[in-house]
PDB file of C-alpha atoms in Angstrom:
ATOM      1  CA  UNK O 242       7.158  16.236   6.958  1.00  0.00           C
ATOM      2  CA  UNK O 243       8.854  12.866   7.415  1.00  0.00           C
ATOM      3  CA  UNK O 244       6.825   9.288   8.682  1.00  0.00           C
ATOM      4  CA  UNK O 245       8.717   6.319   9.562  1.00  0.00           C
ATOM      5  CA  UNK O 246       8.653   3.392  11.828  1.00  0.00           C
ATOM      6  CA  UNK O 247       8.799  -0.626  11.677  1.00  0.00           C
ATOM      7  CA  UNK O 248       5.693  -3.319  12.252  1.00  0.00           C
ATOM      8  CA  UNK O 249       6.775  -6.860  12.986  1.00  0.00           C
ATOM      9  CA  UNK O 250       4.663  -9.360  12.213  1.00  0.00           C
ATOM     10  CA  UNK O 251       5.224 -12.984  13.573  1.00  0.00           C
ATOM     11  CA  UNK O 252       5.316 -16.487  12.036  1.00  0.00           C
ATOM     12  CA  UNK O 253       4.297 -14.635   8.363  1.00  0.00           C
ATOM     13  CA  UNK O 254       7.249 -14.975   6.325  1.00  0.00           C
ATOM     14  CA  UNK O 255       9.182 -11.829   4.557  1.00  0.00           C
ATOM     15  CA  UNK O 256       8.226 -13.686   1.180  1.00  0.00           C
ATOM     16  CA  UNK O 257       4.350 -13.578   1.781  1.00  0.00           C
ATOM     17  CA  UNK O 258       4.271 -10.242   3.638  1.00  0.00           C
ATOM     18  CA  UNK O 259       5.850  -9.366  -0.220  1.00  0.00           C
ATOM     19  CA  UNK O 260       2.980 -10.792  -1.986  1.00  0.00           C
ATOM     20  CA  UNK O 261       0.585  -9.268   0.152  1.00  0.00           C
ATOM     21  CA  UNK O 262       1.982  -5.815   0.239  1.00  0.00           C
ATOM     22  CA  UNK O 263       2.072  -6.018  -4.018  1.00  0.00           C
ATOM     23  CA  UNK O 264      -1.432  -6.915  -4.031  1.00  0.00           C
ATOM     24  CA  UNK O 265      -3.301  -3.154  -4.920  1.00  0.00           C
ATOM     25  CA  UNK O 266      -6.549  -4.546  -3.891  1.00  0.00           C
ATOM     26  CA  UNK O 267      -4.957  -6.219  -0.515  1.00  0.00           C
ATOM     27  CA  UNK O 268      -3.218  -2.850  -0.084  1.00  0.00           C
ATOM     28  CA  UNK O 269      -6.755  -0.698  -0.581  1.00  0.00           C
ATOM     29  CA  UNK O 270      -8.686  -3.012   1.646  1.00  0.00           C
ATOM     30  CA  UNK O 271      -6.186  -2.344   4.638  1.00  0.00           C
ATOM     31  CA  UNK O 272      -6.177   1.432   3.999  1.00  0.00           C
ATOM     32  CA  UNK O 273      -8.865   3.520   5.435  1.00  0.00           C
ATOM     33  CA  UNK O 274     -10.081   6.041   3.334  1.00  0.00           C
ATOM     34  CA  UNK O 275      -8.870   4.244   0.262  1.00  0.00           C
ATOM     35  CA  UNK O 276     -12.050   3.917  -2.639  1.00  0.00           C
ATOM     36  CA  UNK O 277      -9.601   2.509  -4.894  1.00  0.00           C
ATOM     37  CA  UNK O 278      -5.657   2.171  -6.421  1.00  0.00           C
ATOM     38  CA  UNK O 279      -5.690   0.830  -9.569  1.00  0.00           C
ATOM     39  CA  UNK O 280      -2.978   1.650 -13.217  1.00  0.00           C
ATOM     40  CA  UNK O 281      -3.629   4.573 -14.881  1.00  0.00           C
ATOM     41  CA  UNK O 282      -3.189   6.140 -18.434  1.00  0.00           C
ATOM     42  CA  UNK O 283      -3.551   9.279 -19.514  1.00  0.00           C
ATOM     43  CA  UNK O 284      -6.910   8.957 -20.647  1.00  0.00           C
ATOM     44  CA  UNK O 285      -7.638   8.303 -16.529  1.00  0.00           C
ATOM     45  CA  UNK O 286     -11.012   9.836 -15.140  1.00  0.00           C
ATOM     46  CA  UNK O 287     -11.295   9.795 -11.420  1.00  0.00           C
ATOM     47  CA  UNK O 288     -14.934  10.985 -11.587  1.00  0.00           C
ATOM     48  CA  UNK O 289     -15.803   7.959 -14.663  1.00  0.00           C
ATOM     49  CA  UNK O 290     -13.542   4.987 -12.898  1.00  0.00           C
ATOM     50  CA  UNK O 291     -15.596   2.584 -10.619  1.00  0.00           C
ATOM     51  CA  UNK O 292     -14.123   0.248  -8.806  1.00  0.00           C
ATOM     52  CA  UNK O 293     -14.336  -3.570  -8.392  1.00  0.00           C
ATOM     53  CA  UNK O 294     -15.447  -3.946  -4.962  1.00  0.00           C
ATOM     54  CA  UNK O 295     -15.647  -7.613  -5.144  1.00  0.00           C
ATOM     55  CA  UNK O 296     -12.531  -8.220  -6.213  1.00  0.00           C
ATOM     56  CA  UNK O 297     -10.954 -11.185  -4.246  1.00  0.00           C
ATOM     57  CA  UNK O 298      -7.438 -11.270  -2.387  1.00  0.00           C
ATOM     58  CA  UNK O 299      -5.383 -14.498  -1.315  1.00  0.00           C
ATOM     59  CA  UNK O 300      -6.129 -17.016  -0.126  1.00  0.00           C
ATOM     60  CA  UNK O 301      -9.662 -17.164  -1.915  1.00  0.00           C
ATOM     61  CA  UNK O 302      -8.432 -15.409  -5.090  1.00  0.00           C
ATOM     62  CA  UNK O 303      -6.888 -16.814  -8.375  1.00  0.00           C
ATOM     63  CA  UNK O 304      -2.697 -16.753  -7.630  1.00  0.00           C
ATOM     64  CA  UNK O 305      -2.419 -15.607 -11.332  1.00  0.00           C
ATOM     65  CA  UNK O 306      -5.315 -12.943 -11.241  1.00  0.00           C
ATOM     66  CA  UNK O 307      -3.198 -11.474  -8.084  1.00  0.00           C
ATOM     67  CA  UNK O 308       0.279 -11.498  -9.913  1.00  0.00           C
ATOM     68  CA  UNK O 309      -1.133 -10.259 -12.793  1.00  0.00           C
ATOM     69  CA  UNK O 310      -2.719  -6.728 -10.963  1.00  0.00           C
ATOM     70  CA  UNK O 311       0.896  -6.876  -8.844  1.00  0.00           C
ATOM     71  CA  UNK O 312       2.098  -3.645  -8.146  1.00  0.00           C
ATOM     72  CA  UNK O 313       5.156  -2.871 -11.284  1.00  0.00           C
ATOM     73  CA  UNK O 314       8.210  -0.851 -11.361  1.00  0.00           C
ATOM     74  CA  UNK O 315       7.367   2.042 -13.630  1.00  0.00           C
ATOM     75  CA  UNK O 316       3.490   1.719 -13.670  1.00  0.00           C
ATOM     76  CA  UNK O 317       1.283   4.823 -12.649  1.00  0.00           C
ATOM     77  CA  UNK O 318      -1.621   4.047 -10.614  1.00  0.00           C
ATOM     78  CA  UNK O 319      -4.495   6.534  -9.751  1.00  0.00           C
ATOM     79  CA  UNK O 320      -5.651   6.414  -5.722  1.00  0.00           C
ATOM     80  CA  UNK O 321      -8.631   7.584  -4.008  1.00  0.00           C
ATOM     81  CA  UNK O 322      -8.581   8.793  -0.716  1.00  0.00           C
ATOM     82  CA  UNK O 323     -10.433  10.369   1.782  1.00  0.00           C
ATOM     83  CA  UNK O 324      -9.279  11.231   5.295  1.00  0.00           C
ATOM     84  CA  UNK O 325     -10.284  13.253   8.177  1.00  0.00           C
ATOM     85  CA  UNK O 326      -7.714  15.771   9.468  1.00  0.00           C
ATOM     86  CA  UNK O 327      -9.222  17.653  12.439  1.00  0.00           C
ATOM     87  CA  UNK O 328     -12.521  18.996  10.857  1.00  0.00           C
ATOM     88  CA  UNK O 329     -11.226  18.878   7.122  1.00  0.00           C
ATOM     89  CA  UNK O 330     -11.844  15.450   5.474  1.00  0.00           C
ATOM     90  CA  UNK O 331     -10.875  16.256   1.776  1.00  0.00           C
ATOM     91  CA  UNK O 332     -11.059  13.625  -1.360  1.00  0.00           C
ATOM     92  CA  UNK O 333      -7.810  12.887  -2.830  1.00  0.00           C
ATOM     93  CA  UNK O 334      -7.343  12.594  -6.218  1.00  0.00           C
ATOM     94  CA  UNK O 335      -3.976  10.743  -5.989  1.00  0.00           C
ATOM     95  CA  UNK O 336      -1.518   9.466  -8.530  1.00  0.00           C
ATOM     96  CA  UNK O 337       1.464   6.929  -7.242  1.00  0.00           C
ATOM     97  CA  UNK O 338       4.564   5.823  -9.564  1.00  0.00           C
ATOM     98  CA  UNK O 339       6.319   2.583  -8.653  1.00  0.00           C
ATOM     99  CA  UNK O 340       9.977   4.304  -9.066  1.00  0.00           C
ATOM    100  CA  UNK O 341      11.689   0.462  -7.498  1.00  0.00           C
ATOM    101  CA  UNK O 342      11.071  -3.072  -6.962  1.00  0.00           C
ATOM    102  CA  UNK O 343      12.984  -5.454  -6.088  1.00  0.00           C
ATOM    103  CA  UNK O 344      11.664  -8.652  -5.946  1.00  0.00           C
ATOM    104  CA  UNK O 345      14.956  -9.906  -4.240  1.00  0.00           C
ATOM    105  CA  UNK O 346      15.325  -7.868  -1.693  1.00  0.00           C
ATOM    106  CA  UNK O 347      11.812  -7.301  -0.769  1.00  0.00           C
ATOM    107  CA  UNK O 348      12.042  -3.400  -1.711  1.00  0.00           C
ATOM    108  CA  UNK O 349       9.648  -1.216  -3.316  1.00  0.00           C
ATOM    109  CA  UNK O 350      10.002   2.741  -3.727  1.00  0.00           C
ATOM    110  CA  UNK O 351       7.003   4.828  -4.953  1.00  0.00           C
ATOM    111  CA  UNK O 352       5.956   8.738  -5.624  1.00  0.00           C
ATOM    112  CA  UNK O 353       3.187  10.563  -6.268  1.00  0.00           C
ATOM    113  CA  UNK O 354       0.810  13.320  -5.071  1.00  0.00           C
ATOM    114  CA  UNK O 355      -2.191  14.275  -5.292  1.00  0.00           C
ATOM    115  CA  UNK O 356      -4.905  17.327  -4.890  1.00  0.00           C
ATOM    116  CA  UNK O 357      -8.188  18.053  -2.799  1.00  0.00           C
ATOM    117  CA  UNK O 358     -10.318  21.448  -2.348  1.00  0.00           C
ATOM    118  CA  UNK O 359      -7.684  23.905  -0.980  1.00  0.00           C
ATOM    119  CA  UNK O 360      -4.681  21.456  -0.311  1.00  0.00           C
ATOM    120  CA  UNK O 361      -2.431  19.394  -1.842  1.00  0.00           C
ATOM    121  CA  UNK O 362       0.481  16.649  -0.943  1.00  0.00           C
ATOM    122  CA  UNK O 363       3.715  15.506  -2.364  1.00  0.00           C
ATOM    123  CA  UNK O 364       5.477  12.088  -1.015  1.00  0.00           C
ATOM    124  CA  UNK O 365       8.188   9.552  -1.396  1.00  0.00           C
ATOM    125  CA  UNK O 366       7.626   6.266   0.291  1.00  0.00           C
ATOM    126  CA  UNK O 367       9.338   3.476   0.535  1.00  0.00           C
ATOM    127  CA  UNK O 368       9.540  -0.210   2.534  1.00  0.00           C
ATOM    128  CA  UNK O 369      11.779  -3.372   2.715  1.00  0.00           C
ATOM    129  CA  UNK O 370      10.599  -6.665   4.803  1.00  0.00           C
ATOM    130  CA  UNK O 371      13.774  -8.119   6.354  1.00  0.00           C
ATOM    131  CA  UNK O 372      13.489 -11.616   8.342  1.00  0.00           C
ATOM    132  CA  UNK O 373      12.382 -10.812  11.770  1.00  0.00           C
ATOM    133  CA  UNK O 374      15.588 -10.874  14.114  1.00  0.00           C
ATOM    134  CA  UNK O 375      15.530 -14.165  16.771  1.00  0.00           C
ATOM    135  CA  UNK O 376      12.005 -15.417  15.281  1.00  0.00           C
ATOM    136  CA  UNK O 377       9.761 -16.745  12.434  1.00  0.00           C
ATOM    137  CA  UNK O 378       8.741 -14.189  10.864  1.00  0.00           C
ATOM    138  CA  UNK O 379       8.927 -10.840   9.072  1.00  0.00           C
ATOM    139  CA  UNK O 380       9.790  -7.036  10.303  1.00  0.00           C
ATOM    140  CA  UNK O 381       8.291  -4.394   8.045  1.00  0.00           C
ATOM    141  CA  UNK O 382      10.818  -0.778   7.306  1.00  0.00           C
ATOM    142  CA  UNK O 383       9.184   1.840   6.272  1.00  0.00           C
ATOM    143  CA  UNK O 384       9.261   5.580   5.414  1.00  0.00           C
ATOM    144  CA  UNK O 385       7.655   8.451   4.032  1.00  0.00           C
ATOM    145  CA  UNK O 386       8.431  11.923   2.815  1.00  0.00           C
ATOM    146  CA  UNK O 387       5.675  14.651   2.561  1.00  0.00           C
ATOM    147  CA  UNK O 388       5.468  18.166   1.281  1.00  0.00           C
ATOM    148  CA  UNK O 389       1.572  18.904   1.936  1.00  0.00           C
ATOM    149  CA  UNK O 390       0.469  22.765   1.186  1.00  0.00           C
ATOM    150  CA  UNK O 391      -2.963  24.225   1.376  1.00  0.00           C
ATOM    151  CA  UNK O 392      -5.849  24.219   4.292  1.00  0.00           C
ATOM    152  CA  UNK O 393      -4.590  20.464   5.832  1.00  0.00           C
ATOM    153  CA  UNK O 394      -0.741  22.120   6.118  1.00  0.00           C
ATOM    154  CA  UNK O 395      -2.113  25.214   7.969  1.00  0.00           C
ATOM    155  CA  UNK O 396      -3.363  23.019  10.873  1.00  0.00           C
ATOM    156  CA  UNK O 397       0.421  21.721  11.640  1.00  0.00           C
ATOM    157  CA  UNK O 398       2.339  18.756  12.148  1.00  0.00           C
ATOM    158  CA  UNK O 399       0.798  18.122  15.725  1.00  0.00           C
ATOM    159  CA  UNK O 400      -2.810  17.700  14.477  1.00  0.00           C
ATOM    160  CA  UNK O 401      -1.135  15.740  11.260  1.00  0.00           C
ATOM    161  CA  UNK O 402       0.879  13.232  13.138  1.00  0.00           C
ATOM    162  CA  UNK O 403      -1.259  11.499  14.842  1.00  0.00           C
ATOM    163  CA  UNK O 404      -3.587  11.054  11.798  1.00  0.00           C
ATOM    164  CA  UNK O 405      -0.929   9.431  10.200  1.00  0.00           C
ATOM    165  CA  UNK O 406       0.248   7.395  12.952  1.00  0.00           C
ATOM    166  CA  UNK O 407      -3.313   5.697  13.505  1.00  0.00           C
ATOM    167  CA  UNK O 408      -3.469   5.647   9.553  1.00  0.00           C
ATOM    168  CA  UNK O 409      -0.531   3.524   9.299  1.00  0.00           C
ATOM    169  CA  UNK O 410      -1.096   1.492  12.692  1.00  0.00           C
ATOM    170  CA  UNK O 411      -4.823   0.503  11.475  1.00  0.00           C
ATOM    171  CA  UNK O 412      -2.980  -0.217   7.868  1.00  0.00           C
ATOM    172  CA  UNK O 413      -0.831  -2.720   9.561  1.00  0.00           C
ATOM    173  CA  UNK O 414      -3.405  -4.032  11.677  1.00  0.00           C
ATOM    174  CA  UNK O 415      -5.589  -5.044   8.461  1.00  0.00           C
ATOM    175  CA  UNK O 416      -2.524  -6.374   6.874  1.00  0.00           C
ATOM    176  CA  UNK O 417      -1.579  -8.238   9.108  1.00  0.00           C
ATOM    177  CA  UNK O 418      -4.319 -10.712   9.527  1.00  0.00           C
ATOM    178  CA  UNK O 419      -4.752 -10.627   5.584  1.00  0.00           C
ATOM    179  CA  UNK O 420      -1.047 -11.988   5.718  1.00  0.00           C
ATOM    180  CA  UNK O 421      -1.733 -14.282   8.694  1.00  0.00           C
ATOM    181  CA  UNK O 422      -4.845 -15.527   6.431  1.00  0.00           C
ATOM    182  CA  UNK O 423      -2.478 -16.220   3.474  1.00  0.00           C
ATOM    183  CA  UNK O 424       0.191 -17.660   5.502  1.00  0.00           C
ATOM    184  CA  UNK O 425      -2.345 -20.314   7.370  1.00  0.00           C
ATOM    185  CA  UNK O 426      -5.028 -20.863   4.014  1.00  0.00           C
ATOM    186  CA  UNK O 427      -2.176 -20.580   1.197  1.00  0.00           C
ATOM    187  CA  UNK O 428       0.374 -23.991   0.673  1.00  0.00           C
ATOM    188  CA  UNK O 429       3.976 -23.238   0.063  1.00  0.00           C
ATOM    189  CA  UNK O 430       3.472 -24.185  -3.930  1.00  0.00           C
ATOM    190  CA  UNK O 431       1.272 -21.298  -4.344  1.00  0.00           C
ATOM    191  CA  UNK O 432       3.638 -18.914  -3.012  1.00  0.00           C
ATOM    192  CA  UNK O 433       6.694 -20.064  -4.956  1.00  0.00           C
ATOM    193  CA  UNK O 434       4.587 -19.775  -7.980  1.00  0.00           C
ATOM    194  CA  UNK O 435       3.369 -16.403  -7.225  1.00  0.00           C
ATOM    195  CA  UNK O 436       6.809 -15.987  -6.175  1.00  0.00           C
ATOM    196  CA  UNK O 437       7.941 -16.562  -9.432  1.00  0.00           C
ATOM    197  CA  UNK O 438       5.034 -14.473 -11.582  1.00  0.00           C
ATOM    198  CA  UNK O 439       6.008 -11.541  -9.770  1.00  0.00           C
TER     199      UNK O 439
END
């Protein structure tokens, strides 16, 4: 099954949609059905790991506490999700690899699956923020690839799609006012030096 579209978000630069979008904990808050995404070794417990639900994100949080938990190329992380999909809502035991990142040219690859009563999911994903064409501002590519099996494959693409599409347009939504929050609350010396962590 292949996802992909574009978002466009005005006056929010490409370089602080890129800090937002590395952010795990900016990332989790903006996805429903998301407990958690946070690295993982292989000493990892889903059932043991709880999660730091207080955990600031810019503009309130430390610019070095958010570079330092930065999404990195090569890093595992373990993800939690739960999402309704007609009358299934199953509890995803995910793992995600950051395969590329390109601080430069705003680029970040990642794959994973991950494994629920009765189904399971493969995927690919990928994004780049380019400027945003005759504006200030940024315009948001992305794609996924998904091989899902089990009881959530059997209901078909046309129940399927439109749970991702709201997924991903109520992701965007959230992320965008977290960016428009960083872009109004967060001076430009902040973001070249998170610029520069990363």
């Amino acid at each position: 099954m292949e996802f992909d579209g574009e978002f466009e978000l005005e006056g929010v630069p490409p370089e602080k949609a890129w800090i937002v979008l590395s952010d795990p904990i900016a990332v989790r808050n903006s996805l429903k059905g998301c407990r958690y995404i946070t690295p993982m070794d292989d000493e990892f417990s889903f059932d043991e790991y709880e999660p730091d639900e207080g955990a600031e994100t810019l503009p309130e949080a430390d610019p070095e506490v958010v570079a330092d938990r930065a999404f990195r190329e090569g890093e595992r992380y373990a993800a939690l999700m739960q999402i309704g999909v007609g009358s299934v809502k199953p509890r995803f035991e995910t793992t995600v690899t950051i395969d590329e990142r390109d601080d430069e040219s705003l680029e970040m690859i990642a794959s994973g699956g991950g494994d629920a009563s009765s189904s399971s999911f493969s995927m690919t994903s990928g994004m780049r923020i380019h400027d945003l064409e005759g504006g200030e501002g940024a315009r948001i590519e992305w794609w996924t690839e998904a091989d899902i099996t089990g009881r959530i494959a059997q209901l078909g693409s046309r129940v399927i799609k439109p749970v991702a599409d709201k997924i991903v347009t109520n992701f965007f939504g959230s992320i965008e006012q977290q960016m428009t929050d960083v872009d109004a609350e967060t001076d430009e010396s902040v973001t070249d030096r998170l610029r520069n962590m990363l």
